[in-house]
JSON list of C-alpha atoms in Angstrom, two decimals:
[
{"chain": "D", "resi": 1, "resn": "UNK", "atom": "CA", "xyz": [66.93, -142.89, 7.93]},
{"chain": "D", "resi": 2, "resn": "UNK", "atom": "CA", "xyz": [65.19, -140.65, 5.40]},
{"chain": "D", "resi": 3, "resn": "UNK", "atom": "CA", "xyz": [62.34, -142.01, 3.33]},
{"chain": "D", "resi": 4, "resn": "UNK", "atom": "CA", "xyz": [63.12, -143.28, -0.16]},
{"chain": "D", "resi": 5, "resn": "UNK", "atom": "CA", "xyz": [60.50, -141.35, -2.09]},
{"chain": "D", "resi": 6, "resn": "UNK", "atom": "CA", "xyz": [59.26, -142.50, -5.49]},
{"chain": "D", "resi": 7, "resn": "UNK", "atom": "CA", "xyz": [57.14, -140.01, -7.40]},
{"chain": "D", "resi": 8, "resn": "UNK", "atom": "CA", "xyz": [54.42, -141.78, -9.38]},
{"chain": "D", "resi": 9, "resn": "UNK", "atom": "CA", "xyz": [52.71, -139.98, -12.25]},
{"chain": "D", "resi": 10, "resn": "UNK", "atom": "CA", "xyz": [49.30, -141.04, -13.50]},
{"chain": "D", "resi": 11, "resn": "UNK", "atom": "CA", "xyz": [48.68, -142.22, -9.95]},
{"chain": "D", "resi": 12, "resn": "UNK", "atom": "CA", "xyz": [44.91, -142.44, -10.29]},
{"chain": "D", "resi": 13, "resn": "UNK", "atom": "CA", "xyz": [45.11, -144.26, -13.63]},
{"chain": "D", "resi": 14, "resn": "UNK", "atom": "CA", "xyz": [45.52, -147.95, -14.43]},
{"chain": "D", "resi": 15, "resn": "UNK", "atom": "CA", "xyz": [49.32, -147.94, -14.45]},
{"chain": "D", "resi": 16, "resn": "UNK", "atom": "CA", "xyz": [50.11, -145.44, -11.72]},
{"chain": "D", "resi": 17, "resn": "UNK", "atom": "CA", "xyz": [47.67, -146.89, -9.22]},
{"chain": "D", "resi": 18, "resn": "UNK", "atom": "CA", "xyz": [49.26, -150.32, -9.65]},
{"chain": "D", "resi": 19, "resn": "UNK", "atom": "CA", "xyz": [52.65, -148.81, -8.82]},
{"chain": "D", "resi": 20, "resn": "UNK", "atom": "CA", "xyz": [51.41, -146.81, -5.83]},
{"chain": "D", "resi": 21, "resn": "UNK", "atom": "CA", "xyz": [49.57, -149.76, -4.28]},
{"chain": "D", "resi": 22, "resn": "UNK", "atom": "CA", "xyz": [52.53, -152.10, -4.76]},
{"chain": "D", "resi": 23, "resn": "UNK", "atom": "CA", "xyz": [54.97, -149.66, -3.17]},
{"chain": "D", "resi": 24, "resn": "UNK", "atom": "CA", "xyz": [52.64, -149.13, -0.22]},
{"chain": "D", "resi": 25, "resn": "UNK", "atom": "CA", "xyz": [52.27, -152.86, 0.32]},
{"chain": "D", "resi": 26, "resn": "UNK", "atom": "CA", "xyz": [56.01, -153.51, 0.15]},
{"chain": "D", "resi": 27, "resn": "UNK", "atom": "CA", "xyz": [57.14, -150.62, 2.35]},
{"chain": "D", "resi": 28, "resn": "UNK", "atom": "CA", "xyz": [60.67, -150.18, 0.99]},
{"chain": "D", "resi": 29, "resn": "UNK", "atom": "CA", "xyz": [59.78, -146.96, -0.80]},
{"chain": "D", "resi": 30, "resn": "UNK", "atom": "CA", "xyz": [57.40, -144.12, -0.01]},
{"chain": "D", "resi": 31, "resn": "UNK", "atom": "CA", "xyz": [55.12, -143.39, -2.98]},
{"chain": "D", "resi": 32, "resn": "UNK", "atom": "CA", "xyz": [54.25, -139.80, -3.82]},
{"chain": "D", "resi": 33, "resn": "UNK", "atom": "CA", "xyz": [51.15, -139.98, -5.99]},
{"chain": "D", "resi": 34, "resn": "UNK", "atom": "CA", "xyz": [50.76, -137.22, -8.60]},
{"chain": "D", "resi": 35, "resn": "UNK", "atom": "CA", "xyz": [47.40, -136.26, -10.02]},
{"chain": "D", "resi": 36, "resn": "UNK", "atom": "CA", "xyz": [45.81, -133.14, -11.50]},
{"chain": "D", "resi": 37, "resn": "UNK", "atom": "CA", "xyz": [42.96, -133.24, -9.00]},
{"chain": "D", "resi": 38, "resn": "UNK", "atom": "CA", "xyz": [43.99, -134.14, -5.46]},
{"chain": "D", "resi": 39, "resn": "UNK", "atom": "CA", "xyz": [40.36, -134.14, -4.32]},
{"chain": "D", "resi": 40, "resn": "UNK", "atom": "CA", "xyz": [39.06, -136.66, -6.81]},
{"chain": "D", "resi": 41, "resn": "UNK", "atom": "CA", "xyz": [37.54, -139.87, -5.51]},
{"chain": "D", "resi": 42, "resn": "UNK", "atom": "CA", "xyz": [40.49, -141.94, -6.71]},
{"chain": "D", "resi": 43, "resn": "UNK", "atom": "CA", "xyz": [43.02, -139.52, -5.20]},
{"chain": "D", "resi": 44, "resn": "UNK", "atom": "CA", "xyz": [41.23, -139.57, -1.85]},
{"chain": "D", "resi": 45, "resn": "UNK", "atom": "CA", "xyz": [41.24, -143.36, -1.97]},
{"chain": "D", "resi": 46, "resn": "UNK", "atom": "CA", "xyz": [45.03, -143.34, -2.35]},
{"chain": "D", "resi": 47, "resn": "UNK", "atom": "CA", "xyz": [45.32, -140.91, 0.56]},
{"chain": "D", "resi": 48, "resn": "UNK", "atom": "CA", "xyz": [43.24, -143.27, 2.69]},
{"chain": "D", "resi": 49, "resn": "UNK", "atom": "CA", "xyz": [45.68, -146.07, 1.88]},
{"chain": "D", "resi": 50, "resn": "UNK", "atom": "CA", "xyz": [48.54, -143.94, 3.20]},
{"chain": "D", "resi": 51, "resn": "UNK", "atom": "CA", "xyz": [49.99, -142.40, 0.04]},
{"chain": "D", "resi": 52, "resn": "UNK", "atom": "CA", "xyz": [51.16, -138.81, -0.14]},
{"chain": "D", "resi": 53, "resn": "UNK", "atom": "CA", "xyz": [49.10, -137.18, -2.90]},
{"chain": "D", "resi": 54, "resn": "UNK", "atom": "CA", "xyz": [50.33, -134.02, -4.65]},
{"chain": "D", "resi": 55, "resn": "UNK", "atom": "CA", "xyz": [49.08, -131.91, -7.52]},
{"chain": "D", "resi": 56, "resn": "UNK", "atom": "CA", "xyz": [50.90, -132.04, -10.83]},
{"chain": "D", "resi": 57, "resn": "UNK", "atom": "CA", "xyz": [50.13, -131.42, -14.48]},
{"chain": "D", "resi": 58, "resn": "UNK", "atom": "CA", "xyz": [52.37, -132.56, -17.33]},
{"chain": "D", "resi": 59, "resn": "UNK", "atom": "CA", "xyz": [51.74, -129.24, -19.07]},
{"chain": "D", "resi": 60, "resn": "UNK", "atom": "CA", "xyz": [53.02, -127.35, -16.02]},
{"chain": "D", "resi": 61, "resn": "UNK", "atom": "CA", "xyz": [56.77, -128.01, -15.65]},
{"chain": "D", "resi": 62, "resn": "UNK", "atom": "CA", "xyz": [57.16, -126.24, -12.26]},
{"chain": "D", "resi": 63, "resn": "UNK", "atom": "CA", "xyz": [54.48, -128.55, -10.84]},
{"chain": "D", "resi": 64, "resn": "UNK", "atom": "CA", "xyz": [56.52, -131.52, -12.06]},
{"chain": "D", "resi": 65, "resn": "UNK", "atom": "CA", "xyz": [59.75, -130.38, -10.43]},
{"chain": "D", "resi": 66, "resn": "UNK", "atom": "CA", "xyz": [57.83, -129.71, -7.24]},
{"chain": "D", "resi": 67, "resn": "UNK", "atom": "CA", "xyz": [56.38, -133.23, -7.32]},
{"chain": "D", "resi": 68, "resn": "UNK", "atom": "CA", "xyz": [59.86, -134.72, -7.83]},
{"chain": "D", "resi": 69, "resn": "UNK", "atom": "CA", "xyz": [61.58, -132.64, -5.15]},
{"chain": "D", "resi": 70, "resn": "UNK", "atom": "CA", "xyz": [63.54, -134.98, -2.87]},
{"chain": "D", "resi": 71, "resn": "UNK", "atom": "CA", "xyz": [62.50, -138.09, -4.80]},
{"chain": "D", "resi": 72, "resn": "UNK", "atom": "CA", "xyz": [64.94, -140.91, -5.42]},
{"chain": "D", "resi": 73, "resn": "UNK", "atom": "CA", "xyz": [62.90, -142.46, -8.19]},
{"chain": "D", "resi": 74, "resn": "UNK", "atom": "CA", "xyz": [60.17, -141.56, -10.63]},
{"chain": "D", "resi": 75, "resn": "UNK", "atom": "CA", "xyz": [57.62, -143.59, -12.54]},
{"chain": "D", "resi": 76, "resn": "UNK", "atom": "CA", "xyz": [56.67, -141.60, -15.62]},
{"chain": "D", "resi": 77, "resn": "UNK", "atom": "CA", "xyz": [53.72, -142.23, -17.91]},
{"chain": "D", "resi": 78, "resn": "UNK", "atom": "CA", "xyz": [51.69, -140.20, -20.40]},
{"chain": "D", "resi": 79, "resn": "UNK", "atom": "CA", "xyz": [48.18, -140.72, -21.74]},
{"chain": "D", "resi": 80, "resn": "UNK", "atom": "CA", "xyz": [47.72, -140.21, -25.46]},
{"chain": "D", "resi": 81, "resn": "UNK", "atom": "CA", "xyz": [43.94, -140.52, -25.11]},
{"chain": "D", "resi": 82, "resn": "UNK", "atom": "CA", "xyz": [43.56, -137.84, -22.44]},
{"chain": "D", "resi": 83, "resn": "UNK", "atom": "CA", "xyz": [41.28, -135.23, -24.07]},
{"chain": "D", "resi": 84, "resn": "UNK", "atom": "CA", "xyz": [43.41, -132.38, -22.72]},
{"chain": "D", "resi": 85, "resn": "UNK", "atom": "CA", "xyz": [46.45, -133.83, -24.47]},
{"chain": "D", "resi": 86, "resn": "UNK", "atom": "CA", "xyz": [44.86, -134.92, -27.74]},
{"chain": "D", "resi": 87, "resn": "UNK", "atom": "CA", "xyz": [43.32, -131.47, -28.13]},
{"chain": "D", "resi": 88, "resn": "UNK", "atom": "CA", "xyz": [46.85, -130.13, -28.58]},
{"chain": "D", "resi": 89, "resn": "UNK", "atom": "CA", "xyz": [47.57, -132.38, -31.55]},
{"chain": "D", "resi": 90, "resn": "UNK", "atom": "CA", "xyz": [48.52, -136.03, -32.11]},
{"chain": "D", "resi": 91, "resn": "UNK", "atom": "CA", "xyz": [52.18, -135.60, -31.13]},
{"chain": "D", "resi": 92, "resn": "UNK", "atom": "CA", "xyz": [51.65, -133.47, -28.01]},
{"chain": "D", "resi": 93, "resn": "UNK", "atom": "CA", "xyz": [52.45, -136.52, -25.91]},
{"chain": "D", "resi": 94, "resn": "UNK", "atom": "CA", "xyz": [56.10, -136.20, -26.97]},
{"chain": "D", "resi": 95, "resn": "UNK", "atom": "CA", "xyz": [56.35, -132.78, -25.33]},
{"chain": "D", "resi": 96, "resn": "UNK", "atom": "CA", "xyz": [54.77, -134.11, -22.14]},
{"chain": "D", "resi": 97, "resn": "UNK", "atom": "CA", "xyz": [57.25, -136.95, -21.95]},
{"chain": "D", "resi": 98, "resn": "UNK", "atom": "CA", "xyz": [60.13, -134.54, -22.50]},
{"chain": "D", "resi": 99, "resn": "UNK", "atom": "CA", "xyz": [58.72, -132.33, -19.72]},
{"chain": "D", "resi": 100, "resn": "UNK", "atom": "CA", "xyz": [58.94, -135.30, -17.36]},
{"chain": "D", "resi": 101, "resn": "UNK", "atom": "CA", "xyz": [62.53, -136.04, -18.35]},
{"chain": "D", "resi": 102, "resn": "UNK", "atom": "CA", "xyz": [63.59, -132.40, -18.02]},
{"chain": "D", "resi": 103, "resn": "UNK", "atom": "CA", "xyz": [61.98, -132.09, -14.60]},
{"chain": "D", "resi": 104, "resn": "UNK", "atom": "CA", "xyz": [63.64, -135.29, -13.42]},
{"chain": "D", "resi": 105, "resn": "UNK", "atom": "CA", "xyz": [67.06, -134.03, -14.53]},
{"chain": "D", "resi": 106, "resn": "UNK", "atom": "CA", "xyz": [66.48, -130.65, -12.87]},
{"chain": "D", "resi": 107, "resn": "UNK", "atom": "CA", "xyz": [65.33, -132.35, -9.65]},
{"chain": "D", "resi": 108, "resn": "UNK", "atom": "CA", "xyz": [68.34, -134.66, -9.40]},
{"chain": "D", "resi": 109, "resn": "UNK", "atom": "CA", "xyz": [66.30, -137.86, -9.64]},
{"chain": "D", "resi": 110, "resn": "UNK", "atom": "CA", "xyz": [68.53, -140.92, -9.33]},
{"chain": "D", "resi": 111, "resn": "UNK", "atom": "CA", "xyz": [66.39, -143.38, -11.30]},
{"chain": "D", "resi": 112, "resn": "UNK", "atom": "CA", "xyz": [63.62, -142.75, -13.83]},
{"chain": "D", "resi": 113, "resn": "UNK", "atom": "CA", "xyz": [61.29, -145.51, -15.02]},
{"chain": "D", "resi": 114, "resn": "UNK", "atom": "CA", "xyz": [59.51, -144.64, -18.26]},
{"chain": "D", "resi": 115, "resn": "UNK", "atom": "CA", "xyz": [56.39, -146.51, -19.40]},
{"chain": "D", "resi": 116, "resn": "UNK", "atom": "CA", "xyz": [56.69, -146.67, -23.16]},
{"chain": "D", "resi": 117, "resn": "UNK", "atom": "CA", "xyz": [55.88, -148.61, -26.31]},
{"chain": "D", "resi": 118, "resn": "UNK", "atom": "CA", "xyz": [57.93, -149.55, -29.40]},
{"chain": "D", "resi": 119, "resn": "UNK", "atom": "CA", "xyz": [57.90, -147.40, -32.52]},
{"chain": "D", "resi": 120, "resn": "UNK", "atom": "CA", "xyz": [55.50, -148.90, -35.05]},
{"chain": "D", "resi": 121, "resn": "UNK", "atom": "CA", "xyz": [57.19, -146.89, -37.78]},
{"chain": "D", "resi": 122, "resn": "UNK", "atom": "CA", "xyz": [60.60, -148.39, -37.05]},
{"chain": "D", "resi": 123, "resn": "UNK", "atom": "CA", "xyz": [59.46, -151.93, -36.29]},
{"chain": "D", "resi": 124, "resn": "UNK", "atom": "CA", "xyz": [57.46, -152.10, -39.54]},
{"chain": "D", "resi": 125, "resn": "UNK", "atom": "CA", "xyz": [60.21, -150.41, -41.58]},
{"chain": "D", "resi": 126, "resn": "UNK", "atom": "CA", "xyz": [57.84, -147.57, -42.38]},
{"chain": "D", "resi": 127, "resn": "UNK", "atom": "CA", "xyz": [54.81, -149.67, -43.34]},
{"chain": "D", "resi": 128, "resn": "UNK", "atom": "CA", "xyz": [52.76, -148.54, -40.34]},
{"chain": "D", "resi": 129, "resn": "UNK", "atom": "CA", "xyz": [53.32, -144.86, -39.71]},
{"chain": "D", "resi": 130, "resn": "UNK", "atom": "CA", "xyz": [51.55, -142.37, -37.47]},
{"chain": "D", "resi": 131, "resn": "UNK", "atom": "CA", "xyz": [50.50, -144.91, -34.85]},
{"chain": "D", "resi": 132, "resn": "UNK", "atom": "CA", "xyz": [50.89, -142.00, -32.53]},
{"chain": "D", "resi": 133, "resn": "UNK", "atom": "CA", "xyz": [50.25, -143.63, -29.15]},
{"chain": "D", "resi": 134, "resn": "UNK", "atom": "CA", "xyz": [53.20, -145.93, -29.90]},
{"chain": "D", "resi": 135, "resn": "UNK", "atom": "CA", "xyz": [55.54, -143.66, -31.84]},
{"chain": "D", "resi": 136, "resn": "UNK", "atom": "CA", "xyz": [55.17, -140.71, -29.46]},
{"chain": "D", "resi": 137, "resn": "UNK", "atom": "CA", "xyz": [56.42, -142.73, -26.53]},
{"chain": "D", "resi": 138, "resn": "UNK", "atom": "CA", "xyz": [59.27, -144.21, -28.56]},
{"chain": "D", "resi": 139, "resn": "UNK", "atom": "CA", "xyz": [60.38, -140.69, -29.49]},
{"chain": "D", "resi": 140, "resn": "UNK", "atom": "CA", "xyz": [60.56, -139.87, -25.78]},
{"chain": "D", "resi": 141, "resn": "UNK", "atom": "CA", "xyz": [62.79, -142.96, -25.38]},
{"chain": "D", "resi": 142, "resn": "UNK", "atom": "CA", "xyz": [65.36, -141.30, -27.63]},
{"chain": "D", "resi": 143, "resn": "UNK", "atom": "CA", "xyz": [65.20, -138.06, -25.67]},
{"chain": "D", "resi": 144, "resn": "UNK", "atom": "CA", "xyz": [65.53, -139.93, -22.39]},
{"chain": "D", "resi": 145, "resn": "UNK", "atom": "CA", "xyz": [68.59, -141.82, -23.58]},
{"chain": "D", "resi": 146, "resn": "UNK", "atom": "CA", "xyz": [70.25, -138.60, -24.76]},
{"chain": "D", "resi": 147, "resn": "UNK", "atom": "CA", "xyz": [69.56, -136.92, -21.41]},
{"chain": "D", "resi": 148, "resn": "UNK", "atom": "CA", "xyz": [72.01, -139.18, -19.52]},
{"chain": "D", "resi": 149, "resn": "UNK", "atom": "CA", "xyz": [69.37, -139.54, -16.79]},
{"chain": "D", "resi": 150, "resn": "UNK", "atom": "CA", "xyz": [69.74, -142.99, -15.14]},
{"chain": "D", "resi": 151, "resn": "UNK", "atom": "CA", "xyz": [66.69, -144.86, -16.34]},
{"chain": "D", "resi": 152, "resn": "UNK", "atom": "CA", "xyz": [64.93, -148.02, -17.45]},
{"chain": "D", "resi": 153, "resn": "UNK", "atom": "CA", "xyz": [62.15, -148.33, -20.00]},
{"chain": "D", "resi": 154, "resn": "UNK", "atom": "CA", "xyz": [59.08, -150.57, -19.68]},
{"chain": "D", "resi": 155, "resn": "UNK", "atom": "CA", "xyz": [57.04, -151.88, -22.59]},
{"chain": "D", "resi": 156, "resn": "UNK", "atom": "CA", "xyz": [53.65, -153.25, -21.57]},
{"chain": "D", "resi": 157, "resn": "UNK", "atom": "CA", "xyz": [51.48, -155.82, -23.28]},
{"chain": "D", "resi": 158, "resn": "UNK", "atom": "CA", "xyz": [47.82, -155.33, -24.15]},
{"chain": "D", "resi": 159, "resn": "UNK", "atom": "CA", "xyz": [46.08, -154.34, -20.94]},
{"chain": "D", "resi": 160, "resn": "UNK", "atom": "CA", "xyz": [43.77, -157.03, -19.57]},
{"chain": "D", "resi": 161, "resn": "UNK", "atom": "CA", "xyz": [41.90, -154.12, -18.01]},
{"chain": "D", "resi": 162, "resn": "UNK", "atom": "CA", "xyz": [40.85, -153.04, -21.52]},
{"chain": "D", "resi": 163, "resn": "UNK", "atom": "CA", "xyz": [38.05, -155.55, -21.20]},
{"chain": "D", "resi": 164, "resn": "UNK", "atom": "CA", "xyz": [36.11, -153.22, -18.92]},
{"chain": "D", "resi": 165, "resn": "UNK", "atom": "CA", "xyz": [37.88, -149.89, -19.40]},
{"chain": "D", "resi": 166, "resn": "UNK", "atom": "CA", "xyz": [37.13, -150.01, -23.14]},
{"chain": "D", "resi": 167, "resn": "UNK", "atom": "CA", "xyz": [33.97, -152.11, -22.85]},
{"chain": "D", "resi": 168, "resn": "UNK", "atom": "CA", "xyz": [35.36, -155.05, -24.82]},
{"chain": "D", "resi": 169, "resn": "UNK", "atom": "CA", "xyz": [33.62, -157.44, -22.44]},
{"chain": "D", "resi": 170, "resn": "UNK", "atom": "CA", "xyz": [29.87, -156.94, -22.60]},
{"chain": "D", "resi": 171, "resn": "UNK", "atom": "CA", "xyz": [26.73, -158.76, -21.55]},
{"chain": "D", "resi": 172, "resn": "UNK", "atom": "CA", "xyz": [24.77, -160.27, -24.44]},
{"chain": "D", "resi": 173, "resn": "UNK", "atom": "CA", "xyz": [21.28, -158.98, -25.21]},
{"chain": "D", "resi": 174, "resn": "UNK", "atom": "CA", "xyz": [19.62, -162.01, -23.60]},
{"chain": "D", "resi": 175, "resn": "UNK", "atom": "CA", "xyz": [21.90, -161.74, -20.53]},
{"chain": "D", "resi": 176, "resn": "UNK", "atom": "CA", "xyz": [22.88, -165.40, -20.89]},
{"chain": "D", "resi": 177, "resn": "UNK", "atom": "CA", "xyz": [26.60, -164.81, -21.35]},
{"chain": "D", "resi": 178, "resn": "UNK", "atom": "CA", "xyz": [29.34, -162.28, -21.83]},
{"chain": "D", "resi": 179, "resn": "UNK", "atom": "CA", "xyz": [30.90, -161.49, -25.17]},
{"chain": "D", "resi": 180, "resn": "UNK", "atom": "CA", "xyz": [34.50, -160.52, -25.84]},
{"chain": "D", "resi": 181, "resn": "UNK", "atom": "CA", "xyz": [34.58, -158.24, -28.87]},
{"chain": "D", "resi": 182, "resn": "UNK", "atom": "CA", "xyz": [38.05, -157.27, -30.09]},
{"chain": "D", "resi": 183, "resn": "UNK", "atom": "CA", "xyz": [38.27, -154.98, -33.13]},
{"chain": "D", "resi": 184, "resn": "UNK", "atom": "CA", "xyz": [41.03, -155.53, -35.72]},
{"chain": "D", "resi": 185, "resn": "UNK", "atom": "CA", "xyz": [41.97, -159.01, -34.51]},
{"chain": "D", "resi": 186, "resn": "UNK", "atom": "CA", "xyz": [40.65, -162.44, -35.39]},
{"chain": "D", "resi": 187, "resn": "UNK", "atom": "CA", "xyz": [40.05, -165.12, -32.72]},
{"chain": "D", "resi": 188, "resn": "UNK", "atom": "CA", "xyz": [43.39, -166.80, -33.47]},
{"chain": "D", "resi": 189, "resn": "UNK", "atom": "CA", "xyz": [45.55, -163.69, -33.38]},
{"chain": "D", "resi": 190, "resn": "UNK", "atom": "CA", "xyz": [48.31, -164.09, -30.77]},
{"chain": "D", "resi": 191, "resn": "UNK", "atom": "CA", "xyz": [48.59, -161.32, -28.23]},
{"chain": "D", "resi": 192, "resn": "UNK", "atom": "CA", "xyz": [50.86, -160.42, -25.34]},
{"chain": "D", "resi": 193, "resn": "UNK", "atom": "CA", "xyz": [48.68, -159.60, -22.34]},
{"chain": "D", "resi": 194, "resn": "UNK", "atom": "CA", "xyz": [49.61, -157.57, -19.28]},
{"chain": "D", "resi": 195, "resn": "UNK", "atom": "CA", "xyz": [47.54, -157.66, -16.12]},
{"chain": "D", "resi": 196, "resn": "UNK", "atom": "CA", "xyz": [48.53, -154.15, -15.11]},
{"chain": "D", "resi": 197, "resn": "UNK", "atom": "CA", "xyz": [46.89, -154.03, -11.70]},
{"chain": "D", "resi": 198, "resn": "UNK", "atom": "CA", "xyz": [48.65, -157.20, -10.58]},
{"chain": "D", "resi": 199, "resn": "UNK", "atom": "CA", "xyz": [51.97, -157.19, -12.43]},
{"chain": "D", "resi": 200, "resn": "UNK", "atom": "CA", "xyz": [53.13, -153.71, -13.44]},
{"chain": "D", "resi": 201, "resn": "UNK", "atom": "CA", "xyz": [53.73, -152.51, -9.89]},
{"chain": "D", "resi": 202, "resn": "UNK", "atom": "CA", "xyz": [55.77, -155.63, -9.12]},
{"chain": "D", "resi": 203, "resn": "UNK", "atom": "CA", "xyz": [57.98, -155.00, -12.16]},
{"chain": "D", "resi": 204, "resn": "UNK", "atom": "CA", "xyz": [58.54, -151.38, -11.12]},
{"chain": "D", "resi": 205, "resn": "UNK", "atom": "CA", "xyz": [59.34, -152.45, -7.57]},
{"chain": "D", "resi": 206, "resn": "UNK", "atom": "CA", "xyz": [61.93, -154.97, -8.78]},
{"chain": "D", "resi": 207, "resn": "UNK", "atom": "CA", "xyz": [63.67, -152.32, -10.88]},
{"chain": "D", "resi": 208, "resn": "UNK", "atom": "CA", "xyz": [63.69, -149.85, -7.99]},
{"chain": "D", "resi": 209, "resn": "UNK", "atom": "CA", "xyz": [65.18, -152.41, -5.63]},
{"chain": "D", "resi": 210, "resn": "UNK", "atom": "CA", "xyz": [67.98, -153.44, -7.97]},
{"chain": "D", "resi": 211, "resn": "UNK", "atom": "CA", "xyz": [68.87, -150.46, -10.18]},
{"chain": "D", "resi": 212, "resn": "UNK", "atom": "CA", "xyz": [72.00, -149.76, -8.11]},
{"chain": "D", "resi": 213, "resn": "UNK", "atom": "CA", "xyz": [73.30, -153.27, -8.71]},
{"chain": "D", "resi": 214, "resn": "UNK", "atom": "CA", "xyz": [75.55, -153.20, -11.78]},
{"chain": "D", "resi": 215, "resn": "UNK", "atom": "CA", "xyz": [75.27, -156.96, -12.16]},
{"chain": "D", "resi": 216, "resn": "UNK", "atom": "CA", "xyz": [71.49, -156.60, -12.69]},
{"chain": "D", "resi": 217, "resn": "UNK", "atom": "CA", "xyz": [72.08, -154.64, -15.92]},
{"chain": "D", "resi": 218, "resn": "UNK", "atom": "CA", "xyz": [69.05, -152.40, -15.42]},
{"chain": "D", "resi": 219, "resn": "UNK", "atom": "CA", "xyz": [70.23, -148.90, -16.30]},
{"chain": "D", "resi": 220, "resn": "UNK", "atom": "CA", "xyz": [69.55, -147.92, -19.89]},
{"chain": "D", "resi": 221, "resn": "UNK", "atom": "CA", "xyz": [67.72, -151.15, -20.66]},
{"chain": "D", "resi": 222, "resn": "UNK", "atom": "CA", "xyz": [64.19, -151.94, -21.86]},
{"chain": "D", "resi": 223, "resn": "UNK", "atom": "CA", "xyz": [62.06, -154.49, -20.02]},
{"chain": "D", "resi": 224, "resn": "UNK", "atom": "CA", "xyz": [58.77, -156.11, -20.99]},
{"chain": "D", "resi": 225, "resn": "UNK", "atom": "CA", "xyz": [55.72, -156.40, -18.76]},
{"chain": "D", "resi": 226, "resn": "UNK", "atom": "CA", "xyz": [53.89, -159.46, -20.07]},
{"chain": "D", "resi": 227, "resn": "UNK", "atom": "CA", "xyz": [51.62, -161.65, -17.98]},
{"chain": "D", "resi": 228, "resn": "UNK", "atom": "CA", "xyz": [50.83, -164.21, -20.69]},
{"chain": "D", "resi": 229, "resn": "UNK", "atom": "CA", "xyz": [50.77, -164.86, -24.43]},
{"chain": "D", "resi": 230, "resn": "UNK", "atom": "CA", "xyz": [47.74, -166.46, -26.04]},
{"chain": "D", "resi": 231, "resn": "UNK", "atom": "CA", "xyz": [45.17, -165.92, -28.78]},
{"chain": "D", "resi": 232, "resn": "UNK", "atom": "CA", "xyz": [41.79, -164.33, -28.11]},
{"chain": "D", "resi": 233, "resn": "UNK", "atom": "CA", "xyz": [39.89, -167.61, -28.17]},
{"chain": "D", "resi": 234, "resn": "UNK", "atom": "CA", "xyz": [42.12, -168.97, -25.43]},
{"chain": "D", "resi": 235, "resn": "UNK", "atom": "CA", "xyz": [41.76, -165.67, -23.59]},
{"chain": "D", "resi": 236, "resn": "UNK", "atom": "CA", "xyz": [37.97, -166.00, -23.67]},
{"chain": "D", "resi": 237, "resn": "UNK", "atom": "CA", "xyz": [38.29, -169.55, -22.36]},
{"chain": "D", "resi": 238, "resn": "UNK", "atom": "CA", "xyz": [40.41, -168.36, -19.45]},
{"chain": "D", "resi": 239, "resn": "UNK", "atom": "CA", "xyz": [37.79, -165.77, -18.52]},
{"chain": "D", "resi": 240, "resn": "UNK", "atom": "CA", "xyz": [35.03, -168.35, -18.88]},
{"chain": "D", "resi": 241, "resn": "UNK", "atom": "CA", "xyz": [36.74, -170.69, -16.43]},
{"chain": "D", "resi": 242, "resn": "UNK", "atom": "CA", "xyz": [36.91, -167.88, -13.91]},
{"chain": "D", "resi": 243, "resn": "UNK", "atom": "CA", "xyz": [33.43, -166.48, -14.40]},
{"chain": "D", "resi": 244, "resn": "UNK", "atom": "CA", "xyz": [30.30, -167.15, -16.41]},
{"chain": "D", "resi": 245, "resn": "UNK", "atom": "CA", "xyz": [29.90, -168.40, -19.96]},
{"chain": "D", "resi": 246, "resn": "UNK", "atom": "CA", "xyz": [31.63, -166.08, -22.39]},
{"chain": "D", "resi": 247, "resn": "UNK", "atom": "CA", "xyz": [31.79, -166.18, -26.19]},
{"chain": "D", "resi": 248, "resn": "UNK", "atom": "CA", "xyz": [34.45, -164.60, -28.40]},
{"chain": "D", "resi": 249, "resn": "UNK", "atom": "CA", "xyz": [33.66, -162.54, -31.46]},
{"chain": "D", "resi": 250, "resn": "UNK", "atom": "CA", "xyz": [35.86, -160.34, -33.63]},
{"chain": "D", "resi": 251, "resn": "UNK", "atom": "CA", "xyz": [34.62, -157.20, -35.35]},
{"chain": "D", "resi": 252, "resn": "UNK", "atom": "CA", "xyz": [35.57, -156.86, -39.04]}
]
């Protein structure tokens, strides 16, 4: 029986690594991890775990089709904040997402999972425009739906990993506690949180296992990856219970 290959983009990032590690642990699918630098420390770590690691660049369409060759499924993600992408303009991410879709169509991929976000412009009826890291991905949603490629779309909550990836959780000057500093939100603002490392891969795995089942109603649908909903004060309390004393503060 031939391997059921799933090509995972952004494999050394927060989202992609969650998917690769989950697929490896489950064993139903064979992950093919895509990264620009196959000799990076993170890429070598994935190789050591047993993943196939291949080179691919979202700006290089032939590299994408090569990475998807023989794959049953694809997990696609783009990074608005990648300096290489942002240097090409605030909407360059749309082109990269379209490159992924085009390559998947050309490669005969049977199921494409797209990590996206809702359009702030549409949801706010035009009040909040040019929130590019949201709207770009939503524009790719439209292109994906028009492509007729069998797919599902994932919307993630606020990454719990932002605490350390974006340095929102910091040690106080007297080293007596940690401080959770969240710009643009007050302590009582509700938020949908996603623990990406733990939960995203499991969501992707569930979709991959059931996309062929018509009764599951997966194809063409949008699903939400949310680990919990709470305000930031409650979030700080959760962290405190699991670690050391932590205080919550909100920047103006």
